XYZ file of N, CA and C in Angstrom:
576
model
N 34.765 -4.167 -5.989
C 33.501 -4.793 -6.256
C 33.672 -5.751 -7.437
N 33.167 -6.947 -7.280
C 33.297 -7.938 -8.334
C 32.306 -7.658 -9.460
N 32.544 -8.270 -10.588
C 31.643 -8.117 -11.731
C 30.251 -8.629 -11.364
N 30.200 -9.743 -10.648
C 28.921 -10.325 -10.227
C 28.148 -9.353 -9.323
N 28.838 -8.733 -8.373
C 28.189 -7.769 -7.476
C 27.674 -6.556 -8.247
N 28.466 -6.092 -9.201
C 28.055 -4.946 -10.010
C 26.812 -5.290 -10.827
N 26.783 -6.472 -11.413
C 25.627 -6.892 -12.212
C 24.376 -7.024 -11.334
N 24.548 -7.543 -10.140
C 23.411 -7.661 -9.221
C 22.890 -6.279 -8.829
N 23.799 -5.357 -8.556
C 23.412 -3.996 -8.213
C 22.689 -3.325 -9.379
N 23.205 -3.485 -10.590
C 22.571 -2.908 -11.771
C 21.193 -3.508 -12.008
N 21.068 -4.806 -11.777
C 19.771 -5.480 -11.944
C 18.760 -4.939 -10.933
N 19.193 -4.785 -9.687
C 18.312 -4.249 -8.651
C 17.905 -2.815 -8.975
N 18.825 -2.024 -9.500
C 18.519 -0.641 -9.874
C 17.518 -0.608 -11.029
N 17.691 -1.493 -12.014
C 16.743 -1.564 -13.124
C 15.357 -1.948 -12.624
N 15.320 -2.900 -11.708
C 14.036 -3.336 -11.158
C 13.353 -2.186 -10.413
N 14.104 -1.439 -9.616
C 13.535 -0.276 -8.914
C 13.022 0.763 -9.908
N 13.757 0.949 -10.993
C 13.344 1.902 -12.022
C 12.036 1.455 -12.679
N 11.916 0.185 -12.978
C 10.689 -0.341 -13.581
C 9.505 -0.115 -12.647
N 9.672 -0.451 -11.380
C 8.585 -0.313 -10.398
C 8.225 1.157 -10.201
N 9.225 2.009 -10.058
C 8.964 3.446 -9.866
C 8.273 4.049 -11.090
N 8.684 3.637 -12.268
C 8.082 4.154 -13.493
C 6.650 3.656 -13.643
N 6.405 2.399 -13.314
C 5.044 1.853 -13.362
C 4.148 2.608 -12.394
N 4.647 2.847 -11.200
C 3.864 3.586 -10.203
C 3.559 4.996 -10.704
N 4.554 5.671 -11.206
C 4.372 7.042 -11.701
C 3.354 7.079 -12.839
N 3.479 6.166 -13.779
C 2.556 6.115 -14.911
C 1.136 5.801 -14.433
N 1.003 4.868 -13.503
C -0.322 4.510 -12.972
C -0.938 5.675 -12.204
N -0.131 6.393 -11.438
C -0.664 7.540 -10.691
C -1.095 8.657 -11.643
N -0.386 8.813 -12.749
C -0.704 9.878 -13.697
C -1.877 9.531 -14.612
N -1.906 8.260 -15.096
C -2.859 7.910 -16.156
C -3.709 6.681 -15.844
N -3.512 6.071 -14.692
C -4.271 4.872 -14.351
C -3.539 3.599 -14.768
N -3.942 2.503 -14.167
C -3.261 1.231 -14.420
C -3.446 0.727 -15.843
N -4.505 1.118 -16.519
C -4.686 0.689 -17.915
C -3.565 1.221 -18.809
N -2.984 2.334 -18.420
C -1.898 2.925 -19.208
C -0.565 2.209 -18.994
N -0.487 1.373 -17.984
C 0.771 0.684 -17.681
C 0.845 -0.593 -18.512
N 1.672 -0.553 -19.530
C 1.930 -1.729 -20.360
C 3.442 -1.928 -20.425
N 3.858 -3.128 -20.729
C 5.299 -3.364 -20.827
C 5.902 -2.532 -21.958
N 5.142 -2.320 -22.983
C 5.639 -1.515 -24.106
C 5.892 -0.067 -23.668
N 4.911 0.521 -22.981
C 5.078 1.903 -22.518
C 6.178 2.007 -21.474
N 6.241 1.026 -20.581
C 7.312 1.035 -19.581
C 8.680 0.952 -20.247
N 8.816 0.069 -21.231
C 10.090 -0.084 -21.937
C 10.496 1.227 -22.600
N 9.517 1.913 -23.208
C 9.816 3.203 -23.837
C 10.273 4.228 -22.805
N 9.568 4.282 -21.678
C 9.884 5.291 -20.652
C 11.239 5.067 -19.994
N 11.583 3.820 -19.750
C 12.863 3.568 -19.064
C 14.010 3.322 -20.046
N 13.665 3.300 -21.330
C 14.650 3.143 -22.404
C 15.387 1.810 -22.326
N 14.623 0.778 -22.082
C 15.104 -0.603 -22.165
C 14.135 -1.364 -23.056
N 14.550 -2.477 -23.567
C 13.670 -3.276 -24.416
C 12.663 -4.048 -23.564
N 11.572 -4.473 -24.195
C 10.579 -5.278 -23.486
C 11.180 -6.572 -22.935
N 12.074 -7.247 -23.669
C 12.690 -8.450 -23.087
C 13.439 -8.174 -21.773
N 14.006 -6.972 -21.643
C 14.668 -6.618 -20.378
C 13.632 -6.559 -19.259
N 12.476 -5.963 -19.530
C 11.397 -5.926 -18.528
C 10.985 -7.335 -18.152
N 10.828 -8.181 -19.163
C 10.402 -9.563 -18.904
C 11.477 -10.381 -18.190
N 12.704 -9.913 -18.220
C 13.744 -10.616 -17.454
C 13.625 -10.299 -15.957
N 12.863 -9.251 -15.623
C 12.627 -8.873 -14.234
C 11.246 -9.304 -13.754
N 10.253 -9.122 -14.600
C 8.859 -9.409 -14.255
C 8.221 -10.188 -15.405
N 7.417 -11.188 -15.051
C 6.762 -11.988 -16.093
C 5.631 -11.231 -16.780
N 5.210 -10.136 -16.214
C 4.142 -9.360 -16.830
C 3.627 -8.304 -15.885
N 2.548 -7.683 -16.299
C 1.971 -6.578 -15.551
C 1.548 -6.999 -14.146
N 1.030 -8.201 -14.008
C 0.582 -8.680 -12.691
C 1.723 -8.616 -11.665
N 2.903 -9.071 -12.053
C 4.047 -9.028 -11.131
C 4.500 -7.599 -10.862
N 4.370 -6.733 -11.842
C 4.726 -5.329 -11.639
C 3.757 -4.700 -10.641
N 2.481 -4.994 -10.786
C 1.483 -4.510 -9.825
C 1.829 -5.021 -8.430
N 2.207 -6.280 -8.325
C 2.595 -6.845 -7.035
C 3.800 -6.135 -6.436
N 4.767 -5.805 -7.259
C 5.955 -5.095 -6.762
C 5.596 -3.689 -6.289
N 4.715 -3.014 -7.019
C 4.252 -1.684 -6.591
C 3.503 -1.818 -5.271
N 2.692 -2.857 -5.157
C 1.933 -3.077 -3.918
C 2.862 -3.309 -2.734
N 3.908 -4.091 -2.917
C 4.837 -4.346 -1.813
C 5.557 -3.067 -1.385
N 5.987 -2.273 -2.348
C 6.604 -0.986 -2.007
C 5.594 -0.086 -1.299
N 4.366 -0.081 -1.796
C 3.319 0.734 -1.192
C 2.986 0.295 0.221
N 2.989 -1.009 0.467
C 2.715 -1.524 1.812
C 3.777 -1.045 2.789
N 5.029 -1.089 2.362
C 6.121 -0.620 3.225
C 5.989 0.879 3.495
N 5.633 1.621 2.472
C 5.448 3.066 2.634
C 4.268 3.364 3.553
N 3.164 2.652 3.354
C 1.985 2.871 4.187
C 2.279 2.529 5.647
N 2.998 1.445 5.885
C 3.356 1.068 7.255
C 4.164 2.175 7.919
N 5.110 2.747 7.192
C 5.937 3.826 7.747
C 5.101 5.061 8.051
N 4.181 5.398 7.158
C 3.324 6.575 7.341
C 2.423 6.391 8.566
N 1.810 5.225 8.669
C 0.901 4.944 9.783
C 1.664 4.941 11.107
N 2.825 4.310 11.118
C 3.628 4.277 12.351
C 4.066 5.675 12.765
N 4.501 6.467 11.815
C 4.947 7.825 12.131
C 3.806 8.650 12.724
N 2.631 8.533 12.134
C 1.480 9.289 12.641
C 1.102 8.830 14.044
N 1.061 7.536 14.255
C 0.680 7.009 15.569
C 1.723 7.346 16.628
N 2.974 7.275 16.264
C 4.058 7.570 17.208
C 4.043 9.026 17.648
N 3.650 9.908 16.756
C 3.638 11.343 17.063
C 2.468 11.753 17.953
N 1.492 10.863 18.135
C 0.299 11.200 18.919
C 0.451 10.739 20.364
N -0.200 11.453 21.272
C -0.170 11.108 22.702
C -1.472 10.418 23.089
N -1.352 9.268 23.693
C -2.510 8.551 24.200
C -3.130 7.631 23.170
N -3.795 6.584 23.637
C -4.365 5.570 22.736
C -5.388 6.133 21.745
N -6.322 6.946 22.214
C -7.344 7.486 21.321
C -6.722 8.349 20.235
N -5.786 9.197 20.626
C -5.126 10.077 19.681
C -4.304 9.274 18.672
N -3.661 8.181 19.138
C -2.896 7.321 18.223
C -3.811 6.692 17.173
N -4.959 6.208 17.626
C -5.890 5.566 16.693
C -6.441 6.584 15.694
N -6.799 7.764 16.167
C -7.301 8.805 15.260
C -6.213 9.221 14.267
N -4.986 9.369 14.739
C -3.878 9.740 13.855
C -3.617 8.644 12.828
N -3.666 7.401 13.264
C -3.498 6.257 12.374
C -4.572 6.286 11.283
N -5.828 6.503 11.675
C -6.939 6.526 10.718
C -6.758 7.648 9.704
N -6.423 8.820 10.181
C -6.229 9.950 9.267
C -5.059 9.685 8.312
N -3.973 9.123 8.836
C -2.807 8.837 7.994
C -3.142 7.786 6.939
N -3.882 6.764 7.330
C -4.279 5.720 6.389
C -5.129 6.317 5.271
N -6.152 7.078 5.636
C -7.048 7.660 4.644
C -6.319 8.662 3.750
N -5.403 9.415 4.331
C -4.609 10.360 3.549
C -3.708 9.613 2.568
N -3.085 8.531 3.030
C -2.239 7.725 2.145
C -3.059 7.216 0.957
N -4.250 6.684 1.236
C -5.108 6.159 0.175
C -5.487 7.252 -0.820
N -5.774 8.451 -0.321
C -6.173 9.561 -1.192
C -5.002 10.089 -2.024
N -3.819 10.153 -1.427
C -2.648 10.696 -2.124
C -2.022 9.714 -3.104
N -2.282 8.412 -2.909
C -1.635 7.378 -3.714
C -2.666 6.397 -4.279
N -3.595 6.877 -5.090
C -4.676 5.990 -5.535
C -4.210 4.769 -6.329
N -3.199 4.923 -7.158
C -2.732 3.777 -7.944
C -2.048 2.743 -7.047
N -1.298 3.208 -6.074
C -0.664 2.290 -5.129
C -1.737 1.595 -4.297
N -2.718 2.349 -3.859
C -3.814 1.771 -3.074
C -4.548 0.714 -3.891
N -4.776 0.994 -5.166
C -5.403 -0.004 -6.032
C -4.520 -1.242 -6.172
N -3.215 -1.032 -6.331
C -2.300 -2.172 -6.443
C -2.355 -3.035 -5.184
N -2.475 -2.382 -4.042
C -2.541 -3.109 -2.774
C -3.856 -3.867 -2.595
N -4.976 -3.215 -2.906
C -6.254 -3.759 -2.454
C -7.299 -4.015 -3.533
N -7.086 -3.551 -4.751
C -8.107 -3.731 -5.779
C -7.656 -4.621 -6.930
N -6.401 -4.558 -7.277
C -5.895 -5.268 -8.451
C -5.218 -6.577 -8.057
N -5.113 -7.461 -9.014
C -4.451 -8.745 -8.787
C -2.959 -8.595 -9.050
N -2.216 -8.544 -7.950
C -0.768 -8.481 -8.055
C -0.119 -9.816 -7.746
N -0.947 -10.850 -7.628
C -0.418 -12.180 -7.363
C 0.098 -12.371 -5.948
N -0.336 -11.521 -5.026
C 0.154 -11.583 -3.653
C -0.849 -12.290 -2.746
N -0.331 -13.061 -1.829
C -1.173 -13.754 -0.851
C -1.371 -12.849 0.362
N -2.614 -12.711 0.778
C -2.946 -11.947 1.977
C -3.435 -12.920 3.043
N -3.093 -12.632 4.294
C -3.583 -13.394 5.444
C -3.305 -14.890 5.310
N -2.119 -15.221 4.824
C -1.713 -16.612 4.684
C -0.269 -16.747 5.150
N 0.182 -17.973 5.268
C 1.565 -18.187 5.713
C 2.576 -17.596 4.739
N 2.266 -17.630 3.449
C 3.215 -17.129 2.458
C 2.986 -15.661 2.091
N 2.266 -14.945 2.942
C 2.076 -13.512 2.723
C 3.441 -12.824 2.772
N 3.755 -12.003 1.782
C 5.050 -11.312 1.785
C 5.206 -10.405 3.016
N 6.413 -10.279 3.464
C 6.721 -9.539 4.686
C 6.209 -8.097 4.684
N 6.325 -7.338 3.582
C 5.803 -5.965 3.620
C 4.301 -5.901 3.909
N 3.534 -6.867 3.432
C 2.098 -6.889 3.720
C 1.853 -7.223 5.183
N 2.615 -8.173 5.713
C 2.490 -8.510 7.138
C 2.851 -7.306 7.996
N 3.886 -6.590 7.589
C 4.323 -5.440 8.369
C 3.307 -4.304 8.316
N 2.649 -4.116 7.183
C 1.613 -3.082 7.094
C 0.473 -3.398 8.057
N 0.091 -4.665 8.134
C -0.951 -5.059 9.089
C -0.443 -4.862 10.520
N 0.809 -5.227 10.758
C 1.395 -5.055 12.097
C 1.405 -3.586 12.504
N 1.642 -2.691 11.544
C 1.636 -1.250 11.846
C 0.264 -0.814 12.348
N -0.794 -1.390 11.789
C -2.147 -1.088 12.268
C -2.381 -1.722 13.633
N -1.983 -2.967 13.764
C -2.201 -3.719 14.996
C -1.510 -3.083 16.202
N -0.367 -2.488 15.989
C 0.395 -1.889 17.085
C -0.431 -0.857 17.859
N -1.202 -0.060 17.170
C -2.021 0.951 17.839
C -3.435 0.452 18.108
N -3.971 -0.319 17.202
C -5.361 -0.754 17.352
C -5.525 -1.848 18.396
N -4.513 -2.675 18.562
C -4.600 -3.759 19.534
C -4.843 -3.265 20.942
N -4.316 -2.099 21.274
C -4.461 -1.574 22.629
C -5.849 -1.009 22.909
N -6.677 -0.847 21.866
C -8.019 -0.298 22.070
C -9.110 -1.285 21.648
N -8.740 -2.541 21.509
C -9.701 -3.554 21.048
C -10.791 -3.830 22.081
N -10.462 -3.712 23.331
C -11.443 -3.971 24.379
C -11.299 -5.375 24.939
N -11.948 -5.585 26.059
C -11.904 -6.892 26.726
C -12.590 -7.942 25.869
N -12.058 -9.130 25.901
C -12.603 -10.303 25.214
C -12.696 -10.131 23.692
N -11.951 -9.178 23.147
C -11.898 -8.994 21.696
C -10.473 -9.273 21.249
N -10.322 -10.192 20.323
C -8.987 -10.511 19.819
C -8.427 -9.294 19.076
N -7.237 -8.824 19.436
C -6.672 -7.621 18.810
C -6.557 -7.728 17.286
N -6.186 -8.904 16.792
C -6.081 -9.075 15.337
C -7.423 -8.952 14.644
N -8.444 -9.533 15.239
C -9.790 -9.450 14.674
C -10.295 -8.005 14.705
N -10.056 -7.323 15.810
C -10.450 -5.912 15.901
C -9.741 -5.092 14.827
N -8.454 -5.353 14.654
C -7.683 -4.629 13.642
C -8.257 -4.879 12.252
N -8.656 -6.110 11.963
C -9.264 -6.410 10.665
C -10.550 -5.612 10.454
N -11.386 -5.537 11.483
C -12.662 -4.816 11.359
C -12.411 -3.314 11.197
N -11.496 -2.779 11.991
C -11.177 -1.355 11.890
C -10.580 -1.047 10.518
N -9.676 -1.896 10.079
C -9.046 -1.734 8.766
C -10.104 -1.794 7.666
N -11.026 -2.744 7.763
C -12.103 -2.856 6.772
C -12.931 -1.572 6.741
N -13.158 -0.988 7.909
C -13.893 0.272 7.968
C -13.115 1.391 7.275
N -11.821 1.464 7.537
C -10.988 2.473 6.878
C -10.976 2.261 5.364
N -10.851 1.016 4.962
C -10.835 0.706 3.526
C -12.160 1.122 2.880
N -13.253 0.842 3.550
C -14.554 1.258 3.032
C -14.655 2.759 2.902
N -14.201 3.470 3.921
C -14.218 4.938 3.857
C -13.343 5.452 2.712
N -12.153 4.884 2.586
C -11.240 5.311 1.521
C -11.846 5.050 0.149
N -12.393 3.872 -0.026
C -12.943 3.477 -1.323
C -14.191 4.286 -1.683
N -15.092 4.432 -0.725
C -16.329 5.175 -0.994
C -16.073 6.669 -1.199
N -15.139 7.229 -0.464
C -14.800 8.644 -0.641
C -14.200 8.862 -2.023
N -13.278 8.007 -2.389
C -12.622 8.142 -3.688
C -13.606 7.980 -4.845
N -14.599 7.146 -4.659
C -15.598 6.921 -5.704
C -16.654 8.026 -5.744
N -16.530 9.003 -4.842
C -17.480 10.105 -4.814
C -18.803 9.752 -4.157
N -18.810 8.674 -3.381
C -20.037 8.226 -2.726
C -20.225 8.856 -1.342
N -19.155 9.452 -0.824
C -19.205 10.131 0.476
C -18.689 11.558 0.297
N -19.275 12.480 1.028
C -18.848 13.872 0.934
C -17.473 14.040 1.589
N -16.521 14.587 0.873
C -15.177 14.745 1.433
C -15.134 15.666 2.652
N -16.027 16.639 2.714
C -15.994 17.577 3.847
C -16.383 16.924 5.175
N -16.959 15.730 5.133
C -17.323 15.021 6.365
C -16.270 14.005 6.807
N -15.124 14.003 6.156
C -14.096 13.001 6.438
C -13.644 13.025 7.897
N -13.397 14.199 8.442
C -12.935 14.291 9.834
C -13.989 13.759 10.799
N -15.248 14.067 10.548
C -16.322 13.566 11.423
C -16.425 12.038 11.344
N -16.196 11.472 10.165
C -16.236 10.010 10.029
C -15.133 9.353 10.854
N -13.947 9.933 10.816
C -12.840 9.387 11.602
C -13.178 9.457 13.088
N -13.684 10.576 13.536
C -14.044 10.725 14.947
C -15.108 9.707 15.352
N -16.101 9.530 14.518
C -17.155 8.567 14.797
C -16.605 7.148 14.850
N -15.768 6.809 13.899
C -15.160 5.484 13.867
C -14.343 5.221 15.131
N -13.529 6.174 15.499
C -12.701 6.018 16.693
C -13.570 5.941 17.952
N -14.545 6.836 18.051
C -15.402 6.870 19.241
C -16.224 5.603 19.398
N -16.725 5.050 18.323
C -17.625 3.906 18.401
C -16.915 2.568 18.456
N -15.752 2.465 17.832
C -15.075 1.171 17.801
C -13.970 1.013 18.836
N -13.243 2.059 19.066
C -12.069 1.957 19.961
C -12.503 2.102 21.429
N -12.050 1.179 22.236
C -12.322 1.244 23.674
C -11.144 1.958 24.328
N -11.368 3.190 24.694
C -10.265 3.997 25.274
C -10.624 4.397 26.681
């Protein structure tokens, strides 16, 4: 291995460490606790080293969001793949999405609430975000119904899931009714 390859590998490892540490700190104490100073202390590197990877907190949030999008896509795909039939796939997808949002609130915030400097629904949208949407579209497109564009249906269904996730987390919806909400959403929106 050349010196250049080793340095690139070390740089990539440092970047992964910064992102993982930011995510861990945000999940434990919230995004307000994530500062370059605290990150530098936790990973035992100087702040200039952090700034050599990320220009600031916004880019770190964006990196956490991209990792989270890839993770969410994998979770949703795994749940949908394990289910039999279109209705069951959609219900499994919905439950997996809502569970992901509940288990990873800081990542969910990085994806959908905070400014990570990422473009959504544009040509320059990063690939992990496109793939997360594609993971939803794969199962939802088949239940969109006649004369309904699958992408548009996926956006509406996704917006519904996001609303449920956000309102539940904010304590605006009773958690014990979560399963009934998923069933209602699937029954009313999905054409099976």
